[in-house]
Each structure stands twice: as structure tokens, then as C-alpha cells.
Coordinates of C-alpha atoms in Angstrom, one line a residue:
X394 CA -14.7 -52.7 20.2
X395 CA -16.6 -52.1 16.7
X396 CA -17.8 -48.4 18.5
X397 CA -14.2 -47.6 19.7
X398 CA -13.3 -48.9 16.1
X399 CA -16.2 -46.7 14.0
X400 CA -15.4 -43.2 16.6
X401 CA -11.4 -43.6 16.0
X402 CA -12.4 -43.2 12.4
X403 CA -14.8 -40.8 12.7
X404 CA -12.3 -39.1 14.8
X405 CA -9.4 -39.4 11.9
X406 CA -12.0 -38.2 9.3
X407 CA -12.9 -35.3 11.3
X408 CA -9.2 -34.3 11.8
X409 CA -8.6 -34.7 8.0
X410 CA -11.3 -32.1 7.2
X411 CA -10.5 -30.1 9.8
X412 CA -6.5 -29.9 8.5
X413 CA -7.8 -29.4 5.0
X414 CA -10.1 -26.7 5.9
X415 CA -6.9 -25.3 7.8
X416 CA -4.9 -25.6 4.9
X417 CA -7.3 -24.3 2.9
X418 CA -7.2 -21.4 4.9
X419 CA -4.1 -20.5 5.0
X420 CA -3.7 -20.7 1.4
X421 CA -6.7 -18.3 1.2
X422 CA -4.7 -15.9 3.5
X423 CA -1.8 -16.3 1.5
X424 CA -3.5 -15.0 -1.6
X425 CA -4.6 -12.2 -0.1
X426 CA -1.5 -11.3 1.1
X427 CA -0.1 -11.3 -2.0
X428 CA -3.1 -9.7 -3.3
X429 CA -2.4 -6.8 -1.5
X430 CA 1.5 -6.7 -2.2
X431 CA 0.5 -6.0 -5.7
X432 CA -2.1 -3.7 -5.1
X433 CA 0.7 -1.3 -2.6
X434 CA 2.6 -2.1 -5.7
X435 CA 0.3 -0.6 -8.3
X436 CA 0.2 2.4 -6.0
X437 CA 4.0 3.2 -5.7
X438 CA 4.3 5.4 -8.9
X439 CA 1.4 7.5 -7.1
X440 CA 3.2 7.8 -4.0
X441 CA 6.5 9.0 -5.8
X442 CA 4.5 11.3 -8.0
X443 CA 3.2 12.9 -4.9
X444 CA 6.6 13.2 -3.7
X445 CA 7.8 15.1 -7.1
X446 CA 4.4 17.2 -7.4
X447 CA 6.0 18.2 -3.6
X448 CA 9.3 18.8 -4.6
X449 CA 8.3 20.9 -8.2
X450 CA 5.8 23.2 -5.6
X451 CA 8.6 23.7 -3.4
X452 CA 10.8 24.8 -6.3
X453 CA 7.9 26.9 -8.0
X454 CA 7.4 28.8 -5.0
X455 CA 10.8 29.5 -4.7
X456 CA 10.9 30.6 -8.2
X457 CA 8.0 33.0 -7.7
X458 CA 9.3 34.5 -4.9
X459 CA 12.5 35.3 -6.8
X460 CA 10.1 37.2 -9.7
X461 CA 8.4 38.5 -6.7
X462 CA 11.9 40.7 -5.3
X463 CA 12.8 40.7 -9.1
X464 CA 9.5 43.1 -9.8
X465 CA 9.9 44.4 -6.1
X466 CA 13.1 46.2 -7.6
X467 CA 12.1 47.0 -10.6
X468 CA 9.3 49.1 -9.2
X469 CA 11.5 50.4 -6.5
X470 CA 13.8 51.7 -9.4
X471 CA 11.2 52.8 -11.7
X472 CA 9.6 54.8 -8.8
X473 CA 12.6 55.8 -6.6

């Protein structure tokens, strides 16, 4: 009965490291989850200045195709 006795306790101390190791591990995941949420975070400004730098290229290239017809017609007048 003493071996059934000293292997239930071995047993019970195993699960106990085994859950705490567990636990432990999650908590290590955890971190790292939230880790990364701050680092996607930190990078947010980046992606909305890529969407502006888009948006102001779009625009400058509209603007340079209206000097474009602009000097288009002004050398159609000064030669015609």
C-alpha cells in the first residue's frame, strides 16, 4: 500500500509541474501576443503614411498632367 501510496504522490507532483509548466506557457504566449499587438501598433502611422504618400502621388500626377495640356496650349498658340 506504501508503493500505491509513494506513486499517487509522485503522480500528483508530476501533474502539478506539468499544470504549472502549462500555465506557464500560456502566459508566455500571452505576452507574445500582446507583444506583437504593440508592435502592429507602432507600425500603423507607417501604413497610413503610405496610404497619404499614395493619395499626394495620385494628386501630383494629376497636377502635372494639367501643366502638361497647360504648356501643350501654350505652344500650340505660340506656334499656330
Amino acid at each position: 500500500m506504501t508503493s500505491l501510496a509513494k506513486y499517487s504522490a509522485l503522480y500528483e507532483e508530476h501533474m502539478a509541474q506539468i499544470q504549472a509548466l502549462s500555465e506557464k506557457q500560456e502566459q508566455e504566449v500571452a505576452d507574445l501576443l500582446a507583444e506583437n499587438d504593440q508592435r502592429l501598433a507602432s507600425l500603423a502611422p507607417f501604413s497610413d503614411a503610405q496610404s497619404v504618400n499614395q493619395e499626394v502621388t495620385k494628386q501630383l500626377e494629376a497636377v502635372e498632367e494639367q501643366i502638361n495640356d497647360a504648356l501643350d496650349e501654350i505652344n500650340s498658340q505660340l506656334i499656330g
